[in-house]
């Protein structure tokens, strides 16, 4: 337990950290990968190149230091990170490596301020945070291991179906090689893939949202090709190199973003582009469970060639009177048909649907590119929707949606 003096010592360094900005975490990662290159097989290096991961870590460090005397404020962030960590098989001893490089980074970037008292306080603070994560991650590992069809660590799966859903999105259906059942998941959660291949510089872990309702036998993910971007090396590998019959290691489903509503609760599912994958899992689950309240499935994409699962959503809305769908095409193609393939042109604008979707108890779930997410968040907040009714997932390192 940190003493009051140690808390005050750590918090006294906040102005120094803020002035250093993300340079602190960039130095930290460079140092860690230099001395512990084996960690390159765990971290997503494309997020390092884009700058997303250093910024996310910097913001997390500041938040933790700011709330040392009230860590419960960070419970949601801790849960999100712990769930992600289990998808990379993070082990307790790796926290020691991270802690060492964090302290050395402070010592090297701020030698005048890095007194023994400051370093000791930060060591104690980091140790407390590491203990929180190690404890929660062990709970997640154990829960998955004990679940019906569950497991701990890696499990071998075989691809039994590969299907194009649009010109960019392809679905992959995986069945366990051992022939046993697979654990259920909460609609909205993701599956972690452990990938090694001669075309990849490092062993890679990636998370992809599950795109169907749980069935106890297989898992389906739907992956967007990302040509010409460093973020897309594993996604493109799946599209180009993985075929039916190929095997891969999967880790148990995880994630803190999932559907959690009563049967009588109106639900609004909003997605942009490949952000439809968790929404489709939620929609399928709501239909299979006989959800009684209205369900609105709202989707925005570029055009008909990039509109994945159109026929599936149309069939569900026609077969179930409580399901309503609406689609925006940003730039329709000549053969895209208004009122058949899509409903409106341009970026997502919820105004025409306000009366239908804005109920006192509606729950809103949304996922997509950051720009799309911020637009949806802003519109709903302008309508006065409380934060407790807004649920969203950002692919990659967490970012804020506040303008």
mmCIF file of C-alpha atoms in Angstrom, residues 2-347:
data_model
loop_
_atom_site.group_PDB
_atom_site.id
_atom_site.type_symbol
_atom_site.label_atom_id
_atom_site.label_comp_id
_atom_site.label_asym_id
_atom_site.label_seq_id
_atom_site.Cartn_x
_atom_site.Cartn_y
_atom_site.Cartn_z
ATOM 1 C CA UNK A 2 1.393 3.358 -1.040
ATOM 2 C CA UNK A 3 1.933 5.913 1.681
ATOM 3 C CA UNK A 4 0.529 9.422 1.428
ATOM 4 C CA UNK A 5 4.080 10.712 0.969
ATOM 5 C CA UNK A 6 4.718 8.330 -1.926
ATOM 6 C CA UNK A 7 1.448 9.320 -3.610
ATOM 7 C CA UNK A 8 2.334 12.997 -3.308
ATOM 8 C CA UNK A 9 5.841 12.324 -4.612
ATOM 9 C CA UNK A 10 4.546 10.545 -7.719
ATOM 10 C CA UNK A 11 1.918 13.197 -8.375
ATOM 11 C CA UNK A 12 4.505 15.952 -7.988
ATOM 12 C CA UNK A 13 6.203 14.601 -11.114
ATOM 13 C CA UNK A 14 3.070 14.975 -13.275
ATOM 14 C CA UNK A 15 4.038 18.412 -14.674
ATOM 15 C CA UNK A 16 7.389 16.969 -15.707
ATOM 16 C CA UNK A 17 5.749 14.019 -17.458
ATOM 17 C CA UNK A 18 3.222 16.269 -19.180
ATOM 18 C CA UNK A 19 6.009 18.489 -20.492
ATOM 19 C CA UNK A 20 7.826 15.432 -21.861
ATOM 20 C CA UNK A 21 4.718 14.340 -23.742
ATOM 21 C CA UNK A 22 4.754 11.105 -25.730
ATOM 22 C CA UNK A 23 8.563 11.444 -26.058
ATOM 23 C CA UNK A 24 8.696 9.665 -22.709
ATOM 24 C CA UNK A 25 6.867 6.579 -23.945
ATOM 25 C CA UNK A 26 8.648 6.616 -27.299
ATOM 26 C CA UNK A 27 11.959 6.497 -25.406
ATOM 27 C CA UNK A 28 10.544 3.760 -23.159
ATOM 28 C CA UNK A 29 9.526 1.532 -26.088
ATOM 29 C CA UNK A 30 12.812 2.086 -27.948
ATOM 30 C CA UNK A 31 14.755 1.142 -24.827
ATOM 31 C CA UNK A 32 12.629 -1.906 -24.069
ATOM 32 C CA UNK A 33 12.728 -3.304 -27.598
ATOM 33 C CA UNK A 34 16.494 -2.747 -27.707
ATOM 34 C CA UNK A 35 17.156 -4.675 -24.494
ATOM 35 C CA UNK A 36 14.255 -7.150 -24.717
ATOM 36 C CA UNK A 37 13.688 -7.762 -28.440
ATOM 37 C CA UNK A 38 11.621 -10.858 -27.632
ATOM 38 C CA UNK A 39 8.783 -8.481 -26.736
ATOM 39 C CA UNK A 40 8.491 -7.532 -30.408
ATOM 40 C CA UNK A 41 6.701 -10.871 -30.753
ATOM 41 C CA UNK A 42 3.969 -9.602 -28.405
ATOM 42 C CA UNK A 43 3.459 -5.904 -29.126
ATOM 43 C CA UNK A 44 1.730 -4.741 -32.303
ATOM 44 C CA UNK A 45 4.618 -2.868 -33.945
ATOM 45 C CA UNK A 46 2.366 -1.149 -36.479
ATOM 46 C CA UNK A 47 0.819 0.762 -33.570
ATOM 47 C CA UNK A 48 4.336 1.861 -32.639
ATOM 48 C CA UNK A 49 4.936 3.161 -36.164
ATOM 49 C CA UNK A 50 1.643 5.042 -36.250
ATOM 50 C CA UNK A 51 2.318 6.577 -32.825
ATOM 51 C CA UNK A 52 -0.969 5.283 -31.399
ATOM 52 C CA UNK A 53 0.549 2.996 -28.778
ATOM 53 C CA UNK A 54 3.010 5.511 -27.269
ATOM 54 C CA UNK A 55 0.225 8.089 -26.974
ATOM 55 C CA UNK A 56 -2.122 5.554 -25.379
ATOM 56 C CA UNK A 57 0.533 4.474 -22.868
ATOM 57 C CA UNK A 58 1.428 8.088 -22.053
ATOM 58 C CA UNK A 59 -2.222 8.922 -21.329
ATOM 59 C CA UNK A 60 -2.577 5.777 -19.213
ATOM 60 C CA UNK A 61 0.496 6.660 -17.124
ATOM 61 C CA UNK A 62 -0.808 10.170 -16.473
ATOM 62 C CA UNK A 63 -4.268 8.880 -15.537
ATOM 63 C CA UNK A 64 -2.882 6.296 -13.146
ATOM 64 C CA UNK A 65 -0.578 8.791 -11.420
ATOM 65 C CA UNK A 66 -3.403 11.315 -11.150
ATOM 66 C CA UNK A 67 -5.731 8.847 -9.413
ATOM 67 C CA UNK A 68 -3.299 6.945 -7.223
ATOM 68 C CA UNK A 69 -5.371 7.739 -4.158
ATOM 69 C CA UNK A 70 -8.622 6.669 -5.864
ATOM 70 C CA UNK A 71 -7.794 3.861 -8.342
ATOM 71 C CA UNK A 72 -11.446 2.748 -8.563
ATOM 72 C CA UNK A 73 -11.937 5.659 -10.984
ATOM 73 C CA UNK A 74 -9.821 3.696 -13.469
ATOM 74 C CA UNK A 75 -11.662 0.379 -13.074
ATOM 75 C CA UNK A 76 -13.124 0.475 -16.592
ATOM 76 C CA UNK A 77 -9.745 1.257 -18.170
ATOM 77 C CA UNK A 78 -8.051 -1.474 -16.136
ATOM 78 C CA UNK A 79 -10.642 -4.015 -17.282
ATOM 79 C CA UNK A 80 -10.230 -3.041 -20.932
ATOM 80 C CA UNK A 81 -6.440 -3.356 -20.775
ATOM 81 C CA UNK A 82 -6.514 -6.608 -18.781
ATOM 82 C CA UNK A 83 -8.837 -8.186 -21.351
ATOM 83 C CA UNK A 84 -6.472 -7.105 -24.136
ATOM 84 C CA UNK A 85 -3.462 -8.457 -22.266
ATOM 85 C CA UNK A 86 -4.943 -11.951 -22.066
ATOM 86 C CA UNK A 87 -5.126 -11.932 -25.870
ATOM 87 C CA UNK A 88 -1.337 -11.521 -25.925
ATOM 88 C CA UNK A 89 -0.681 -14.125 -23.196
ATOM 89 C CA UNK A 90 0.920 -11.505 -20.954
ATOM 90 C CA UNK A 91 2.736 -13.171 -18.035
ATOM 91 C CA UNK A 92 3.564 -11.788 -14.552
ATOM 92 C CA UNK A 93 7.329 -11.744 -15.205
ATOM 93 C CA UNK A 94 6.827 -9.423 -18.164
ATOM 94 C CA UNK A 95 5.543 -6.755 -15.810
ATOM 95 C CA UNK A 96 8.979 -6.751 -14.161
ATOM 96 C CA UNK A 97 10.594 -6.011 -17.523
ATOM 97 C CA UNK A 98 8.184 -3.147 -18.231
ATOM 98 C CA UNK A 99 8.689 -1.716 -14.730
ATOM 99 C CA UNK A 100 12.457 -1.758 -15.097
ATOM 100 C CA UNK A 101 12.377 0.163 -18.369
ATOM 101 C CA UNK A 102 9.822 2.652 -17.065
ATOM 102 C CA UNK A 103 12.054 3.579 -14.132
ATOM 103 C CA UNK A 104 15.148 3.750 -16.312
ATOM 104 C CA UNK A 105 13.291 6.001 -18.748
ATOM 105 C CA UNK A 106 12.439 8.420 -15.954
ATOM 106 C CA UNK A 107 16.061 8.313 -14.788
ATOM 107 C CA UNK A 108 17.440 8.973 -18.272
ATOM 108 C CA UNK A 109 14.991 11.660 -19.396
ATOM 109 C CA UNK A 110 14.803 13.544 -16.093
ATOM 110 C CA UNK A 111 18.101 12.925 -14.263
ATOM 111 C CA UNK A 112 17.743 16.019 -12.057
ATOM 112 C CA UNK A 113 14.282 15.010 -10.834
ATOM 113 C CA UNK A 114 14.943 11.257 -10.602
ATOM 114 C CA UNK A 115 16.022 11.250 -6.966
ATOM 115 C CA UNK A 116 16.049 7.987 -4.986
ATOM 116 C CA UNK A 117 12.838 9.122 -3.300
ATOM 117 C CA UNK A 118 11.081 9.721 -6.637
ATOM 118 C CA UNK A 119 12.253 6.452 -8.179
ATOM 119 C CA UNK A 120 11.239 4.485 -5.096
ATOM 120 C CA UNK A 121 7.777 6.069 -5.089
ATOM 121 C CA UNK A 122 7.315 5.266 -8.784
ATOM 122 C CA UNK A 123 8.556 1.707 -8.196
ATOM 123 C CA UNK A 124 5.971 1.232 -5.464
ATOM 124 C CA UNK A 125 3.238 2.811 -7.590
ATOM 125 C CA UNK A 126 4.058 0.649 -10.586
ATOM 126 C CA UNK A 127 4.212 -2.462 -8.392
ATOM 127 C CA UNK A 128 0.731 -1.723 -7.101
ATOM 128 C CA UNK A 129 -0.635 -1.307 -10.625
ATOM 129 C CA UNK A 130 1.105 -4.459 -11.852
ATOM 130 C CA UNK A 131 -0.429 -6.452 -8.995
ATOM 131 C CA UNK A 132 -3.887 -5.246 -10.003
ATOM 132 C CA UNK A 133 -3.370 -6.340 -13.606
ATOM 133 C CA UNK A 134 -1.743 -9.661 -12.734
ATOM 134 C CA UNK A 135 -4.602 -10.535 -10.394
ATOM 135 C CA UNK A 136 -7.355 -9.600 -12.842
ATOM 136 C CA UNK A 137 -5.663 -11.325 -15.781
ATOM 137 C CA UNK A 138 -5.291 -14.532 -13.813
ATOM 138 C CA UNK A 139 -9.029 -14.401 -13.098
ATOM 139 C CA UNK A 140 -9.737 -14.059 -16.823
ATOM 140 C CA UNK A 141 -7.361 -16.901 -17.715
ATOM 141 C CA UNK A 142 -8.924 -19.155 -15.062
ATOM 142 C CA UNK A 143 -12.508 -18.341 -16.077
ATOM 143 C CA UNK A 144 -11.773 -19.219 -19.706
ATOM 144 C CA UNK A 145 -10.003 -22.429 -18.697
ATOM 145 C CA UNK A 146 -12.905 -23.599 -16.539
ATOM 146 C CA UNK A 147 -15.686 -22.715 -18.997
ATOM 147 C CA UNK A 148 -17.414 -25.453 -20.989
ATOM 148 C CA UNK A 149 -15.320 -25.712 -24.141
ATOM 149 C CA UNK A 150 -12.791 -23.280 -22.710
ATOM 150 C CA UNK A 151 -9.016 -23.384 -22.500
ATOM 151 C CA UNK A 152 -5.955 -21.477 -21.287
ATOM 152 C CA UNK A 153 -3.310 -20.164 -23.663
ATOM 153 C CA UNK A 154 -3.207 -21.338 -27.264
ATOM 154 C CA UNK A 155 -5.459 -23.919 -28.886
ATOM 155 C CA UNK A 156 -5.113 -25.235 -32.432
ATOM 156 C CA UNK A 157 -7.940 -24.453 -34.870
ATOM 157 C CA UNK A 158 -8.513 -25.333 -38.523
ATOM 158 C CA UNK A 159 -10.112 -23.067 -41.123
ATOM 159 C CA UNK A 160 -13.264 -24.763 -42.408
ATOM 160 C CA UNK A 161 -14.829 -21.912 -44.361
ATOM 161 C CA UNK A 162 -13.514 -18.782 -46.109
ATOM 162 C CA UNK A 163 -16.048 -16.494 -47.738
ATOM 163 C CA UNK A 164 -15.885 -13.036 -49.347
ATOM 164 C CA UNK A 165 -18.496 -10.715 -47.800
ATOM 165 C CA UNK A 166 -17.551 -7.647 -49.881
ATOM 166 C CA UNK A 167 -14.616 -6.505 -52.025
ATOM 167 C CA UNK A 168 -12.601 -5.858 -48.843
ATOM 168 C CA UNK A 169 -14.088 -8.052 -46.083
ATOM 169 C CA UNK A 170 -13.678 -11.809 -45.857
ATOM 170 C CA UNK A 171 -15.085 -14.193 -43.234
ATOM 171 C CA UNK A 172 -13.045 -17.014 -41.687
ATOM 172 C CA UNK A 173 -14.744 -19.848 -39.781
ATOM 173 C CA UNK A 174 -12.536 -21.827 -37.393
ATOM 174 C CA UNK A 175 -13.145 -25.245 -35.792
ATOM 175 C CA UNK A 176 -10.918 -26.791 -33.074
ATOM 176 C CA UNK A 177 -8.528 -29.458 -34.326
ATOM 177 C CA UNK A 178 -9.196 -31.551 -31.214
ATOM 178 C CA UNK A 179 -12.882 -31.824 -32.171
ATOM 179 C CA UNK A 180 -14.122 -30.575 -28.808
ATOM 180 C CA UNK A 181 -16.645 -27.833 -28.094
ATOM 181 C CA UNK A 182 -15.700 -24.155 -27.887
ATOM 182 C CA UNK A 183 -16.654 -21.781 -25.107
ATOM 183 C CA UNK A 184 -19.409 -19.251 -25.574
ATOM 184 C CA UNK A 185 -18.624 -15.567 -25.774
ATOM 185 C CA UNK A 186 -20.512 -12.341 -25.252
ATOM 186 C CA UNK A 187 -21.622 -10.721 -28.516
ATOM 187 C CA UNK A 188 -19.201 -7.897 -29.192
ATOM 188 C CA UNK A 189 -16.105 -9.650 -27.872
ATOM 189 C CA UNK A 190 -13.069 -10.534 -29.984
ATOM 190 C CA UNK A 191 -10.916 -13.551 -30.761
ATOM 191 C CA UNK A 192 -7.132 -13.429 -30.546
ATOM 192 C CA UNK A 193 -5.025 -15.039 -33.276
ATOM 193 C CA UNK A 194 -1.412 -16.116 -32.783
ATOM 194 C CA UNK A 195 0.279 -15.948 -36.182
ATOM 195 C CA UNK A 196 3.727 -17.020 -37.399
ATOM 196 C CA UNK A 197 4.727 -17.044 -41.070
ATOM 197 C CA UNK A 198 7.864 -16.501 -43.137
ATOM 198 C CA UNK A 199 6.292 -13.365 -44.652
ATOM 199 C CA UNK A 200 5.988 -11.725 -41.212
ATOM 200 C CA UNK A 201 9.034 -10.205 -39.501
ATOM 201 C CA UNK A 202 7.817 -11.205 -36.036
ATOM 202 C CA UNK A 203 5.363 -13.501 -34.362
ATOM 203 C CA UNK A 204 2.115 -11.536 -34.281
ATOM 204 C CA UNK A 205 -0.978 -11.452 -32.084
ATOM 205 C CA UNK A 206 -4.120 -9.807 -33.420
ATOM 206 C CA UNK A 207 -7.653 -9.392 -32.141
ATOM 207 C CA UNK A 208 -10.655 -9.594 -34.475
ATOM 208 C CA UNK A 209 -14.275 -9.191 -33.423
ATOM 209 C CA UNK A 210 -16.405 -12.305 -33.579
ATOM 210 C CA UNK A 211 -19.051 -11.706 -36.229
ATOM 211 C CA UNK A 212 -21.743 -14.270 -35.446
ATOM 212 C CA UNK A 213 -23.753 -15.518 -32.474
ATOM 213 C CA UNK A 214 -22.130 -18.187 -30.255
ATOM 214 C CA UNK A 215 -22.837 -21.766 -31.384
ATOM 215 C CA UNK A 216 -20.535 -23.886 -29.190
ATOM 216 C CA UNK A 217 -18.783 -25.460 -32.200
ATOM 217 C CA UNK A 218 -16.976 -22.842 -34.282
ATOM 218 C CA UNK A 219 -15.898 -19.200 -34.316
ATOM 219 C CA UNK A 220 -16.286 -16.735 -37.155
ATOM 220 C CA UNK A 221 -14.280 -13.560 -37.673
ATOM 221 C CA UNK A 222 -14.698 -11.164 -40.607
ATOM 222 C CA UNK A 223 -11.550 -9.316 -41.581
ATOM 223 C CA UNK A 224 -11.002 -6.250 -43.753
ATOM 224 C CA UNK A 225 -8.108 -6.180 -46.175
ATOM 225 C CA UNK A 226 -5.899 -3.111 -45.528
ATOM 226 C CA UNK A 227 -3.739 -2.749 -48.653
ATOM 227 C CA UNK A 228 -0.692 -0.529 -48.441
ATOM 228 C CA UNK A 229 -0.818 0.085 -44.675
ATOM 229 C CA UNK A 230 1.469 -1.271 -41.933
ATOM 230 C CA UNK A 231 -1.603 -1.905 -39.790
ATOM 231 C CA UNK A 232 -2.829 -4.460 -42.313
ATOM 232 C CA UNK A 233 0.037 -6.954 -42.444
ATOM 233 C CA UNK A 234 -1.802 -9.717 -40.557
ATOM 234 C CA UNK A 235 -5.201 -8.922 -42.098
ATOM 235 C CA UNK A 236 -3.654 -9.080 -45.575
ATOM 236 C CA UNK A 237 -1.838 -12.290 -44.623
ATOM 237 C CA UNK A 238 -5.168 -13.897 -43.741
ATOM 238 C CA UNK A 239 -6.701 -12.793 -47.043
ATOM 239 C CA UNK A 240 -3.744 -13.818 -49.199
ATOM 240 C CA UNK A 241 -2.204 -16.871 -47.554
ATOM 241 C CA UNK A 242 -4.712 -18.666 -45.310
ATOM 242 C CA UNK A 243 -6.915 -21.241 -47.041
ATOM 243 C CA UNK A 244 -9.421 -23.897 -45.986
ATOM 244 C CA UNK A 245 -7.618 -26.669 -44.108
ATOM 245 C CA UNK A 246 -4.888 -24.408 -42.748
ATOM 246 C CA UNK A 247 -4.336 -24.358 -38.994
ATOM 247 C CA UNK A 248 -3.670 -21.521 -36.572
ATOM 248 C CA UNK A 249 -3.471 -20.990 -32.807
ATOM 249 C CA UNK A 250 -6.347 -19.105 -31.169
ATOM 250 C CA UNK A 251 -6.701 -17.710 -27.672
ATOM 251 C CA UNK A 252 -10.032 -17.629 -25.813
ATOM 252 C CA UNK A 253 -12.582 -14.913 -26.630
ATOM 253 C CA UNK A 254 -12.198 -11.778 -24.508
ATOM 254 C CA UNK A 255 -13.084 -8.092 -24.372
ATOM 255 C CA UNK A 256 -14.988 -5.613 -22.214
ATOM 256 C CA UNK A 257 -17.298 -4.443 -25.037
ATOM 257 C CA UNK A 258 -20.336 -6.689 -25.272
ATOM 258 C CA UNK A 259 -24.126 -6.694 -25.482
ATOM 259 C CA UNK A 260 -25.816 -6.577 -22.086
ATOM 260 C CA UNK A 261 -29.527 -5.722 -22.237
ATOM 261 C CA UNK A 262 -32.891 -6.978 -21.003
ATOM 262 C CA UNK A 263 -35.400 -8.469 -23.438
ATOM 263 C CA UNK A 264 -37.590 -5.357 -23.236
ATOM 264 C CA UNK A 265 -34.781 -2.838 -23.869
ATOM 265 C CA UNK A 266 -34.663 -1.048 -27.256
ATOM 266 C CA UNK A 267 -31.253 -1.513 -28.895
ATOM 267 C CA UNK A 268 -29.550 0.627 -31.535
ATOM 268 C CA UNK A 269 -26.534 -0.890 -33.321
ATOM 269 C CA UNK A 270 -24.443 1.587 -35.335
ATOM 270 C CA UNK A 271 -21.427 0.703 -37.470
ATOM 271 C CA UNK A 272 -19.082 2.178 -40.013
ATOM 272 C CA UNK A 273 -17.176 -0.043 -42.451
ATOM 273 C CA UNK A 274 -15.698 -3.152 -40.849
ATOM 274 C CA UNK A 275 -17.041 -1.921 -37.496
ATOM 275 C CA UNK A 276 -20.122 -3.954 -38.385
ATOM 276 C CA UNK A 277 -18.470 -7.174 -37.174
ATOM 277 C CA UNK A 278 -19.379 -6.917 -33.463
ATOM 278 C CA UNK A 279 -22.737 -5.348 -34.386
ATOM 279 C CA UNK A 280 -23.584 -8.350 -36.557
ATOM 280 C CA UNK A 281 -22.808 -10.686 -33.653
ATOM 281 C CA UNK A 282 -25.112 -8.632 -31.440
ATOM 282 C CA UNK A 283 -27.871 -8.544 -34.053
ATOM 283 C CA UNK A 284 -27.736 -12.312 -34.610
ATOM 284 C CA UNK A 285 -27.812 -12.959 -30.870
ATOM 285 C CA UNK A 286 -30.765 -10.621 -30.300
ATOM 286 C CA UNK A 287 -32.741 -12.346 -33.045
ATOM 287 C CA UNK A 288 -31.897 -15.851 -31.817
ATOM 288 C CA UNK A 289 -32.867 -14.946 -28.258
ATOM 289 C CA UNK A 290 -36.266 -13.631 -29.374
ATOM 290 C CA UNK A 291 -35.601 -10.053 -28.281
ATOM 291 C CA UNK A 292 -38.946 -8.343 -27.767
ATOM 292 C CA UNK A 293 -38.046 -4.649 -28.060
ATOM 293 C CA UNK A 294 -37.154 -2.832 -31.311
ATOM 294 C CA UNK A 295 -33.653 -3.367 -32.696
ATOM 295 C CA UNK A 296 -32.274 -0.779 -35.133
ATOM 296 C CA UNK A 297 -29.261 -1.816 -37.224
ATOM 297 C CA UNK A 298 -27.696 1.310 -38.761
ATOM 298 C CA UNK A 299 -24.678 1.003 -41.053
ATOM 299 C CA UNK A 300 -22.511 3.379 -43.096
ATOM 300 C CA UNK A 301 -20.010 2.382 -45.783
ATOM 301 C CA UNK A 302 -18.545 3.590 -49.068
ATOM 302 C CA UNK A 303 -20.776 1.846 -51.609
ATOM 303 C CA UNK A 304 -22.418 -1.419 -52.576
ATOM 304 C CA UNK A 305 -19.145 -3.196 -53.317
ATOM 305 C CA UNK A 306 -17.989 -2.557 -49.771
ATOM 306 C CA UNK A 307 -21.346 -3.300 -48.127
ATOM 307 C CA UNK A 308 -20.763 -6.566 -46.265
ATOM 308 C CA UNK A 309 -23.573 -8.845 -45.017
ATOM 309 C CA UNK A 310 -26.262 -6.841 -46.824
ATOM 310 C CA UNK A 311 -28.326 -9.922 -47.699
ATOM 311 C CA UNK A 312 -28.019 -11.301 -44.162
ATOM 312 C CA UNK A 313 -29.279 -8.102 -42.548
ATOM 313 C CA UNK A 314 -32.072 -7.741 -45.118
ATOM 314 C CA UNK A 315 -33.245 -11.296 -44.435
ATOM 315 C CA UNK A 316 -33.261 -10.740 -40.665
ATOM 316 C CA UNK A 317 -35.204 -7.471 -40.934
ATOM 317 C CA UNK A 318 -37.778 -9.071 -43.234
ATOM 318 C CA UNK A 319 -38.206 -12.133 -41.020
ATOM 319 C CA UNK A 320 -38.411 -10.308 -37.687
ATOM 320 C CA UNK A 321 -40.729 -7.337 -37.326
ATOM 321 C CA UNK A 322 -38.776 -5.879 -34.406
ATOM 322 C CA UNK A 323 -35.614 -5.530 -36.554
ATOM 323 C CA UNK A 324 -35.175 -2.341 -38.595
ATOM 324 C CA UNK A 325 -32.196 -1.497 -40.801
ATOM 325 C CA UNK A 326 -30.926 1.709 -42.417
ATOM 326 C CA UNK A 327 -27.824 2.218 -44.558
ATOM 327 C CA UNK A 328 -25.782 5.190 -45.743
ATOM 328 C CA UNK A 329 -23.488 5.013 -48.800
ATOM 329 C CA UNK A 330 -20.913 7.790 -48.841
ATOM 330 C CA UNK A 331 -20.440 7.601 -52.624
ATOM 331 C CA UNK A 332 -22.898 5.181 -54.297
ATOM 332 C CA UNK A 333 -21.840 3.496 -57.519
ATOM 333 C CA UNK A 334 -23.849 3.704 -60.721
ATOM 334 C CA UNK A 335 -25.454 0.313 -60.113
ATOM 335 C CA UNK A 336 -26.266 0.900 -56.416
ATOM 336 C CA UNK A 337 -30.039 1.238 -55.976
ATOM 337 C CA UNK A 338 -31.546 3.742 -53.573
ATOM 338 C CA UNK A 339 -34.233 2.255 -51.279
ATOM 339 C CA UNK A 340 -33.031 -1.243 -52.190
ATOM 340 C CA UNK A 341 -29.294 -1.386 -51.538
ATOM 341 C CA UNK A 342 -29.081 1.743 -49.373
ATOM 342 C CA UNK A 343 -31.302 4.413 -47.841
ATOM 343 C CA UNK A 344 -29.311 7.664 -47.809
ATOM 344 C CA UNK A 345 -26.233 9.270 -49.363
ATOM 345 C CA UNK A 346 -23.315 10.833 -47.491
ATOM 346 C CA UNK A 347 -21.991 10.575 -43.981
#
